Amino acid sequence: MKLLTQTLLLCLALALAHSHHDDAGNYDDDDHALPNRCDGIEFDAISPDEKGVTYFFKGPYLWKGYHGPAHLSNESFQELDDLHNIGHVDAAFRMHDAENLDDHDHIYFFLDDKVFSYYNHSLEEGYPKQLNEDFPGIPDHLDSAVECPKGECGANSVLFFKGHDVHVYDISTKTVKTKTWDHLPVCTSAFRWLEYYYCFHGNNFTRFNPVTGEVSGNYPKDARAYFMRCPSIGHVSEKGGRKVPKCSEIKIDAMTTDDAGKSYSFAGPLYMRLDLHRDGRHAFRITGLWKELTNGVDAVFSYADKMYMIKDDQVYIYKSGPYYTLIEGYPKTLKEELGVEGHVDAAFVCNDEHTVHIVQGKKLLDVDLTATPRVVTQEQHLPLSDIDAGLCDAKGIQLFKGSHFYHYDGVAVLTMSRMAPLAEDITSEMLSCQD
C-alpha cells in the first residue's frame, strides 16, 4: 500500500510539472516551469546582439527584448551548454570596435574561465577560448561586463566588474587599468543603453559614469519600471505601465538633430531618441538630460555643437557631447539671445547653414547666428499656421501640426508656396507610436 501511495504521488507530481500554464512567464511550450522577470529577478548578464535585440540572462534562461516570456538560452546560443553545465552566464557584452570589423558587434559571453564569441547567433571559429587568451589581465569568474566606446571612455574599452573592482580593458593596446568603486553595488550585470551605463543588482539598477563611477540622481531604481513591460509598474504612466500612444494622438513640441547625429523629439515633459533604432525607442523625462527644463520646451534647434532650447521667453544653450551641459550664464531672454520677441512655435537650422528659421504663427523669421548682436534679418509669410515643430535635414523641411506633417524641399519652396501640401500622417516607423 505504501509503495502504491508513493507511486500515485510521483505520478501526480509529474502531471503537475507537465501541466500547461499561460505564457505570461510561468510555463513554456515544453511545459517546464519558467521564471517571470516581473517577479523581480537579479540578472546574470545583459547584452544586445548585432541587430539591437537585448538579451537578459538568468540561469539557463533568457528573455529577448523588453517584453515576452523566457526561453532556454541554449535555443539561441546552443554551444554555451556543450562545454558548460553550470546553467548560467557570468557576463556578456556587445563589442564596439569599429576599427576592427572582424570583432565589431560580436557578442562575448564569459563562463568561468572561458570566453565565447558569437555573431548572428553562430559561434565564431576557434571558440571557446581561455579568457586570458582573448582578454589578458582580466580575472575569471566575472560578475559583469559592458562595452565603452571612445568618446564615452578615453579609448574603445570594456569594463569588467568583479566585486567592487572595475578592470578597464583598452581594446587596442590590450592594457588593463583597475579601479575600485566601493560606492557602487556589486553589479551582477551591466548594460550600456542610449549612451548611458547601468549597474544591475537584485531587481534594481543604478546609473553610473563609466569613467569615474560617479552616480548622479536618485538611485537605485526598480528595473521592472524601465527595462521591461510589467503590469502596474512604470515610470511614465502615473498608474504604472508604459502606454504607447496612438499615432493619431501624437503632438510634438519640437524636433532636432545635433551635429553628432543624435535626433530627438520632444512632447510635454518627455523626449525620445529617434536615431538609435538598434537600442529601441523609449520615452524619458526631459529633466533626465536637461535638468533645468522642468516644464518642457516650445522649440529646439542645434547649431555649432550646441543645442538651443526655447521655453516661453527664455533660451537655454547646452554644450553637446556624451552629456549635455548648460553653458554658464544661461538661460537668457529670447530678445537678448536671438533678437526675437513673442511666443516661438518652432525653430530649425538646415544643413551647413548659419541661419535659424523661427516660426511664429504664419511668419518665418530668419536670424543670422554668426552676427553680433543677433537680429531678425528677414521676415516671410508661411502658407499654414499653428505649427508645433519643425525639422530640416537632407530630405528637406518637415513641419509638424498635431498628428500630421507637411514636407517641403527647402526654405524657398516653403515661403513661396501659397497653399499647404497634402498633409501626411505621423507613423509608427517615425515615432514608435501605435498606428
Coordinates of C-alpha atoms in Angstrom, one line a residue:
M1 CA 0.0 0.0 0.0
K2 CA 2.9 2.4 0.9
L3 CA 4.5 1.7 -2.5
L4 CA 1.2 2.3 -4.3
T5 CA 0.8 5.7 -2.5
Q6 CA 4.3 6.8 -3.3
T7 CA 3.7 5.8 -7.0
L8 CA 0.5 7.8 -7.1
L9 CA 2.2 10.9 -5.5
L10 CA 5.0 10.6 -8.0
C11 CA 2.6 10.4 -11.0
L12 CA 0.7 13.4 -9.6
A13 CA 3.9 15.4 -9.3
L14 CA 4.9 14.6 -12.8
A15 CA 1.5 15.5 -14.1
L16 CA 1.7 18.9 -12.3
A17 CA 5.2 19.5 -13.7
H18 CA 3.9 19.0 -17.2
S19 CA 0.7 20.9 -16.9
H20 CA 0.3 23.9 -19.3
H21 CA 0.1 27.4 -17.9
D22 CA -0.3 30.8 -19.7
D23 CA 2.5 32.5 -21.4
A24 CA 2.9 35.4 -19.0
G25 CA 6.1 33.8 -17.9
N26 CA 5.1 30.8 -15.8
Y27 CA 5.5 27.8 -18.2
D28 CA 7.0 27.3 -21.6
D29 CA 5.8 25.4 -24.6
D30 CA 7.5 22.2 -23.4
D31 CA 5.6 22.7 -20.1
H32 CA 8.6 23.2 -17.9
A33 CA 8.5 26.0 -15.2
L34 CA 9.8 29.3 -16.5
P35 CA 10.8 32.3 -14.3
N36 CA 8.9 35.5 -14.7
R37 CA 11.1 38.6 -14.6
C38 CA 8.2 40.7 -13.4
D39 CA 8.5 38.9 -10.1
G40 CA 11.8 40.6 -9.6
I41 CA 15.0 38.9 -10.9
E42 CA 18.7 39.5 -10.4
F43 CA 20.1 39.0 -13.9
D44 CA 23.3 37.2 -14.6
A45 CA 24.1 39.2 -17.7
I46 CA 22.6 41.6 -20.2
S47 CA 23.7 42.3 -23.8
P48 CA 22.3 43.5 -27.1
D49 CA 23.1 41.5 -30.3
E50 CA 24.3 42.9 -33.6
K51 CA 20.7 43.7 -34.6
G52 CA 19.9 45.6 -31.3
V53 CA 17.8 42.9 -29.7
T54 CA 18.6 43.0 -26.0
Y55 CA 19.0 39.7 -24.1
F56 CA 18.5 39.3 -20.4
F57 CA 20.1 36.1 -18.9
K58 CA 19.2 34.3 -15.7
G59 CA 20.4 30.7 -15.1
P60 CA 19.7 28.6 -18.1
Y61 CA 17.1 31.1 -19.4
L62 CA 17.0 34.3 -21.4
W63 CA 14.4 37.0 -22.4
K64 CA 14.5 38.6 -25.8
G65 CA 13.8 42.3 -25.7
Y66 CA 11.8 44.2 -23.1
H67 CA 8.7 42.1 -23.1
G68 CA 7.7 38.5 -23.6
P69 CA 8.3 35.1 -21.8
A70 CA 11.6 33.4 -21.0
H71 CA 13.3 30.9 -23.3
L72 CA 16.1 28.4 -22.7
S73 CA 19.4 30.0 -23.5
N74 CA 20.7 27.1 -25.5
E75 CA 17.9 27.5 -28.0
S76 CA 19.6 30.8 -29.1
F77 CA 23.2 30.1 -28.2
Q78 CA 23.5 26.3 -28.3
E79 CA 27.2 25.9 -27.7
L80 CA 27.1 27.6 -24.3
D81 CA 25.9 24.3 -22.8
D82 CA 28.1 22.0 -24.8
L83 CA 31.1 22.6 -22.6
H84 CA 29.5 24.2 -19.7
N85 CA 26.9 22.7 -17.4
I86 CA 26.6 25.3 -14.6
G87 CA 23.5 26.7 -16.3
H88 CA 24.3 30.4 -16.3
V89 CA 26.4 33.1 -17.9
D90 CA 28.8 35.1 -15.8
A91 CA 28.9 38.2 -18.0
A92 CA 28.2 39.3 -21.6
F93 CA 28.7 42.4 -23.8
R94 CA 28.5 43.5 -27.4
M95 CA 31.9 44.5 -28.8
H96 CA 32.2 48.1 -30.0
D97 CA 35.4 48.1 -32.2
A98 CA 34.7 49.9 -35.4
E99 CA 38.5 49.9 -36.2
N100 CA 38.4 46.1 -36.3
L101 CA 35.3 45.0 -38.2
D102 CA 36.2 41.3 -37.6
D103 CA 35.2 41.8 -33.9
H104 CA 32.7 44.7 -34.1
D105 CA 29.2 43.9 -33.0
H106 CA 30.1 40.4 -31.8
I107 CA 28.6 39.2 -28.5
Y108 CA 31.1 37.9 -26.0
F109 CA 30.0 35.5 -23.2
F110 CA 32.1 34.7 -20.2
L111 CA 31.6 31.4 -18.3
D112 CA 34.1 30.7 -15.5
D113 CA 37.5 30.9 -17.3
K114 CA 36.1 30.6 -20.8
V115 CA 35.0 33.2 -23.4
F116 CA 32.7 32.6 -26.3
S117 CA 32.3 34.9 -29.3
Y118 CA 29.1 34.9 -31.4
Y119 CA 28.0 36.7 -34.5
N120 CA 24.5 36.3 -35.9
H121 CA 23.9 33.6 -33.2
S122 CA 26.8 31.5 -34.6
L123 CA 29.8 30.6 -32.6
E124 CA 33.0 32.0 -34.1
E125 CA 35.7 29.6 -35.3
G126 CA 38.3 28.9 -32.6
Y127 CA 35.9 29.5 -29.7
P128 CA 35.5 28.9 -26.8
K129 CA 38.9 30.2 -25.7
Q130 CA 40.6 30.7 -22.3
L131 CA 39.5 34.1 -21.1
N132 CA 43.1 35.4 -20.7
E133 CA 43.9 34.4 -24.3
D134 CA 41.4 37.0 -25.6
F135 CA 41.5 39.4 -22.7
P136 CA 44.9 39.2 -21.0
G137 CA 44.9 40.6 -17.4
I138 CA 41.2 40.1 -16.9
P139 CA 40.2 37.8 -14.0
D140 CA 37.9 34.8 -14.5
H141 CA 34.5 34.2 -12.8
L142 CA 33.4 37.8 -13.6
D143 CA 30.3 39.4 -12.3
S144 CA 29.5 41.5 -15.4
A145 CA 31.0 43.4 -18.4
V146 CA 30.0 46.3 -20.6
E147 CA 31.5 48.0 -23.7
C148 CA 32.5 51.6 -23.5
P149 CA 33.2 53.3 -26.9
K150 CA 35.8 56.0 -27.5
G151 CA 34.3 59.4 -26.6
E152 CA 32.4 58.0 -23.6
C153 CA 35.7 56.4 -22.3
G154 CA 39.1 57.6 -23.3
A155 CA 39.5 54.8 -25.8
N156 CA 37.4 51.9 -27.1
S157 CA 37.3 49.9 -23.9
V158 CA 35.5 47.1 -22.0
L159 CA 34.6 47.5 -18.3
F160 CA 34.9 44.2 -16.5
F161 CA 33.3 44.0 -13.0
K162 CA 34.3 41.6 -10.2
G163 CA 33.2 42.6 -6.8
H164 CA 33.9 46.3 -6.3
D165 CA 36.8 46.2 -8.7
V166 CA 36.4 47.5 -12.3
H167 CA 39.0 46.4 -14.8
V168 CA 39.1 48.8 -17.7
Y169 CA 40.4 46.9 -20.8
D170 CA 41.8 49.0 -23.7
I171 CA 40.7 47.1 -26.8
S172 CA 43.5 48.5 -29.0
T173 CA 46.5 48.2 -26.6
K174 CA 45.2 45.2 -24.6
T175 CA 46.2 47.0 -21.4
V176 CA 44.2 47.0 -18.2
K177 CA 43.7 49.6 -15.5
T178 CA 41.9 48.6 -12.3
K179 CA 39.7 50.9 -10.3
T180 CA 37.8 50.2 -7.1
W181 CA 34.3 51.7 -6.9
D182 CA 33.1 50.9 -3.4
H183 CA 30.2 53.2 -3.7
L184 CA 28.6 51.1 -6.4
P185 CA 26.7 47.9 -5.5
V186 CA 28.2 44.7 -6.9
C187 CA 27.0 44.6 -10.5
T188 CA 25.7 41.2 -11.3
S189 CA 25.1 42.5 -14.8
A190 CA 25.9 45.8 -16.6
F191 CA 24.4 47.4 -19.7
R192 CA 25.1 50.4 -22.0
W193 CA 21.9 51.8 -23.4
L194 CA 21.4 55.1 -25.3
E195 CA 25.0 56.1 -24.2
Y196 CA 24.2 55.6 -20.5
Y197 CA 25.6 53.0 -18.2
Y198 CA 23.6 50.8 -15.8
C199 CA 24.7 48.5 -13.0
F200 CA 22.0 45.9 -12.2
H201 CA 21.8 44.5 -8.7
G202 CA 18.9 42.5 -7.3
N203 CA 15.9 43.7 -9.2
N204 CA 17.2 47.3 -9.2
F205 CA 19.7 49.3 -11.3
T206 CA 22.0 52.2 -10.6
R207 CA 23.2 54.5 -13.4
F208 CA 26.9 55.5 -13.3
N209 CA 29.5 57.4 -15.1
P210 CA 31.8 54.9 -17.0
V211 CA 35.0 56.9 -16.4
T212 CA 34.6 58.0 -12.7
G213 CA 31.9 55.6 -11.5
E214 CA 30.0 58.7 -10.2
V215 CA 26.3 58.2 -9.5
S216 CA 24.1 61.2 -10.1
G217 CA 20.4 61.2 -9.3
N218 CA 18.1 59.2 -7.1
Y219 CA 19.2 55.5 -7.3
P220 CA 18.7 52.6 -7.1
K221 CA 15.5 52.2 -9.2
D222 CA 13.4 49.2 -10.0
A223 CA 14.5 47.7 -13.3
R224 CA 10.9 46.5 -13.9
A225 CA 9.7 50.0 -14.3
Y226 CA 12.3 50.9 -17.0
F227 CA 13.7 47.8 -18.8
M228 CA 10.7 45.6 -19.2
R229 CA 6.9 45.8 -19.5
C230 CA 5.3 44.7 -16.3
P231 CA 1.7 45.3 -15.3
S232 CA 1.2 48.2 -12.9
I233 CA 4.9 49.1 -12.9
G234 CA 6.2 52.0 -14.9
H235 CA 7.9 55.4 -14.8
V236 CA 5.9 57.3 -17.4
S237 CA 2.3 56.5 -16.6
E238 CA 1.1 57.6 -13.1
K239 CA -0.8 54.4 -12.8
G240 CA 2.1 52.3 -13.9
G241 CA 3.0 50.6 -17.2
R242 CA 4.2 52.3 -20.3
K243 CA 1.3 53.1 -22.5
V244 CA 2.3 53.6 -26.1
P245 CA 0.2 56.4 -27.6
K246 CA -1.7 56.1 -30.9
C247 CA -0.1 57.9 -33.8
S248 CA -3.3 59.8 -34.3
E249 CA -2.9 61.2 -30.7
I250 CA 0.7 62.4 -31.2
K251 CA 1.5 66.1 -30.7
I252 CA 5.2 67.0 -30.9
D253 CA 6.6 70.2 -29.3
A254 CA 10.0 70.1 -31.0
M255 CA 12.4 68.0 -33.1
T256 CA 16.1 68.4 -33.8
T257 CA 19.3 66.6 -34.9
D258 CA 22.6 67.7 -33.3
D259 CA 26.0 67.8 -35.0
A260 CA 26.8 64.3 -33.7
G261 CA 23.8 62.9 -35.5
K262 CA 21.6 62.4 -32.4
S263 CA 17.9 63.0 -33.2
Y264 CA 15.3 63.9 -30.7
S265 CA 11.6 64.5 -30.5
F266 CA 10.0 66.4 -27.5
A267 CA 6.5 66.2 -26.3
G268 CA 5.3 67.6 -23.0
P269 CA 7.7 66.6 -20.2
L270 CA 9.2 63.7 -22.3
Y271 CA 11.8 63.2 -25.0
M272 CA 12.7 60.3 -27.3
R273 CA 15.9 59.4 -29.2
L274 CA 15.0 58.7 -32.8
D275 CA 18.3 57.7 -34.3
L276 CA 19.2 54.6 -32.3
H277 CA 16.9 52.0 -33.8
R278 CA 19.1 49.1 -32.6
D279 CA 18.7 50.1 -28.9
G280 CA 14.9 50.6 -29.0
R281 CA 12.9 53.8 -28.8
H282 CA 11.7 54.8 -25.4
A283 CA 10.3 58.0 -23.8
F284 CA 12.2 59.6 -21.0
R285 CA 11.7 62.8 -18.9
I286 CA 13.4 65.8 -20.4
T287 CA 14.9 66.6 -17.0
G288 CA 16.9 63.5 -17.2
L289 CA 19.3 65.1 -19.7
W290 CA 18.4 68.8 -19.4
K291 CA 17.6 69.2 -15.7
E292 CA 16.7 72.9 -15.9
L293 CA 13.8 72.4 -18.3
T294 CA 11.2 71.3 -15.8
N295 CA 8.2 72.5 -17.9
G296 CA 9.1 71.0 -21.3
V297 CA 10.1 73.0 -24.4
D298 CA 8.4 75.2 -27.1
A299 CA 11.2 74.8 -29.7
V300 CA 14.6 73.3 -30.1
F301 CA 17.4 73.7 -32.7
S302 CA 21.0 72.7 -33.0
Y303 CA 24.0 74.7 -34.2
A304 CA 27.8 74.6 -33.8
D305 CA 27.9 71.7 -31.3
K306 CA 25.2 73.4 -29.2
M307 CA 21.6 72.8 -28.6
Y308 CA 19.3 75.8 -28.2
M309 CA 16.2 75.0 -26.2
I310 CA 13.4 77.6 -26.0
K311 CA 10.7 77.8 -23.4
D312 CA 8.5 80.8 -23.1
D313 CA 10.8 83.9 -23.4
Q314 CA 13.9 82.0 -22.3
V315 CA 16.7 80.4 -24.3
Y316 CA 18.8 77.6 -22.7
I317 CA 22.0 76.7 -24.6
Y318 CA 23.7 73.4 -23.9
K319 CA 27.1 72.2 -25.0
S320 CA 26.7 68.9 -26.9
G321 CA 28.8 65.8 -26.0
P322 CA 28.3 62.5 -24.3
Y323 CA 26.2 64.6 -21.8
Y324 CA 24.6 68.0 -22.3
T325 CA 26.0 70.8 -20.2
L326 CA 24.2 74.1 -19.7
I327 CA 26.5 77.0 -20.7
E328 CA 27.3 79.4 -17.9
G329 CA 25.2 82.5 -17.9
Y330 CA 22.1 80.8 -19.4
P331 CA 19.1 81.0 -19.7
K332 CA 18.9 84.4 -21.4
T333 CA 15.9 86.1 -22.9
L334 CA 14.8 85.5 -26.5
K335 CA 15.3 89.2 -27.2
E336 CA 18.8 89.1 -25.7
E337 CA 20.0 85.9 -27.5
L338 CA 18.1 85.9 -30.8
G339 CA 16.6 89.4 -31.2
V340 CA 13.1 87.9 -31.2
E341 CA 10.1 88.7 -29.0
G342 CA 6.9 86.8 -28.5
H343 CA 6.0 83.1 -28.5
V344 CA 8.1 80.7 -30.7
D345 CA 6.1 77.9 -32.3
A346 CA 9.1 76.1 -33.9
A347 CA 12.7 76.6 -34.9
F348 CA 15.1 74.8 -37.2
V349 CA 18.5 75.1 -38.9
C350 CA 19.2 73.5 -42.3
N351 CA 22.4 71.6 -43.0
D352 CA 25.5 73.7 -43.4
E353 CA 23.6 76.9 -42.8
H354 CA 24.1 79.6 -40.2
T355 CA 20.5 80.8 -40.1
V356 CA 17.9 79.7 -37.7
H357 CA 14.4 79.8 -39.1
I358 CA 11.8 80.7 -36.4
V359 CA 8.1 80.0 -36.8
Q360 CA 5.7 82.5 -35.2
G361 CA 2.1 82.0 -36.3
K362 CA 2.2 82.4 -40.1
K363 CA 5.5 84.2 -40.1
L364 CA 9.0 82.7 -40.7
L365 CA 11.7 84.9 -39.1
D366 CA 15.4 84.4 -40.1
V367 CA 18.2 85.1 -37.6
D368 CA 21.8 85.1 -38.6
L369 CA 23.6 83.0 -36.0
T370 CA 27.1 84.4 -36.9
A371 CA 26.0 88.0 -36.2
T372 CA 26.6 90.0 -33.0
P373 CA 24.1 91.0 -31.8
R374 CA 21.7 88.6 -33.4
V375 CA 18.7 90.2 -35.0
V376 CA 15.9 89.2 -37.4
T377 CA 17.3 89.7 -40.9
Q378 CA 14.2 88.6 -42.9
E379 CA 10.5 88.0 -42.3
Q380 CA 8.5 85.9 -44.7
H381 CA 4.9 84.6 -45.0
L382 CA 4.0 80.9 -44.4
P383 CA 1.2 79.0 -46.2
L384 CA 0.0 77.5 -42.9
S385 CA -0.2 78.3 -39.2
D386 CA -0.5 76.6 -35.8
I387 CA 2.8 74.7 -36.4
D388 CA 4.0 72.6 -33.4
A389 CA 7.5 71.7 -34.5
G390 CA 9.9 71.9 -37.4
L391 CA 12.9 69.9 -38.7
C392 CA 15.3 70.5 -41.6
D393 CA 17.6 67.8 -42.9
A394 CA 19.0 66.3 -46.1
K395 CA 15.4 65.2 -47.0
G396 CA 14.1 68.8 -46.8
I397 CA 11.8 70.5 -44.3
Q398 CA 9.1 68.8 -42.2
L399 CA 6.6 71.0 -40.3
F400 CA 4.5 69.1 -37.7
K401 CA 1.0 70.0 -36.8
G402 CA -0.9 67.7 -34.5
S403 CA -0.6 64.1 -35.8
H404 CA 0.3 65.2 -39.3
F405 CA 3.3 66.8 -41.0
Y406 CA 4.0 68.8 -44.2
H407 CA 7.0 68.2 -46.4
Y408 CA 8.9 70.9 -48.3
D409 CA 12.0 70.6 -50.4
G410 CA 13.6 73.7 -48.9
V411 CA 13.0 77.2 -47.4
A412 CA 12.5 78.8 -50.8
V413 CA 9.7 76.4 -51.7
L414 CA 8.1 76.8 -48.2
T415 CA 8.0 80.6 -48.3
M416 CA 6.9 80.8 -52.0
S417 CA 4.0 78.4 -51.5
R418 CA 0.6 79.9 -51.3
M419 CA -1.1 76.6 -50.4
A420 CA -0.1 73.9 -48.0
P421 CA 0.8 70.5 -49.5
L422 CA -1.1 67.4 -48.7
A423 CA -0.7 66.5 -45.0
E424 CA 1.0 63.2 -44.2
D425 CA 0.3 61.1 -41.1
I426 CA 2.9 60.5 -38.4
T427 CA 3.7 56.8 -38.5
S428 CA 4.9 54.2 -36.0
E429 CA 8.2 54.0 -38.0
M430 CA 8.8 57.6 -37.3
L431 CA 7.9 57.8 -33.6
S432 CA 7.2 54.3 -32.3
C433 CA 3.5 55.1 -31.8
Q434 CA 0.6 52.7 -32.5
D435 CA -0.8 53.0 -36.0

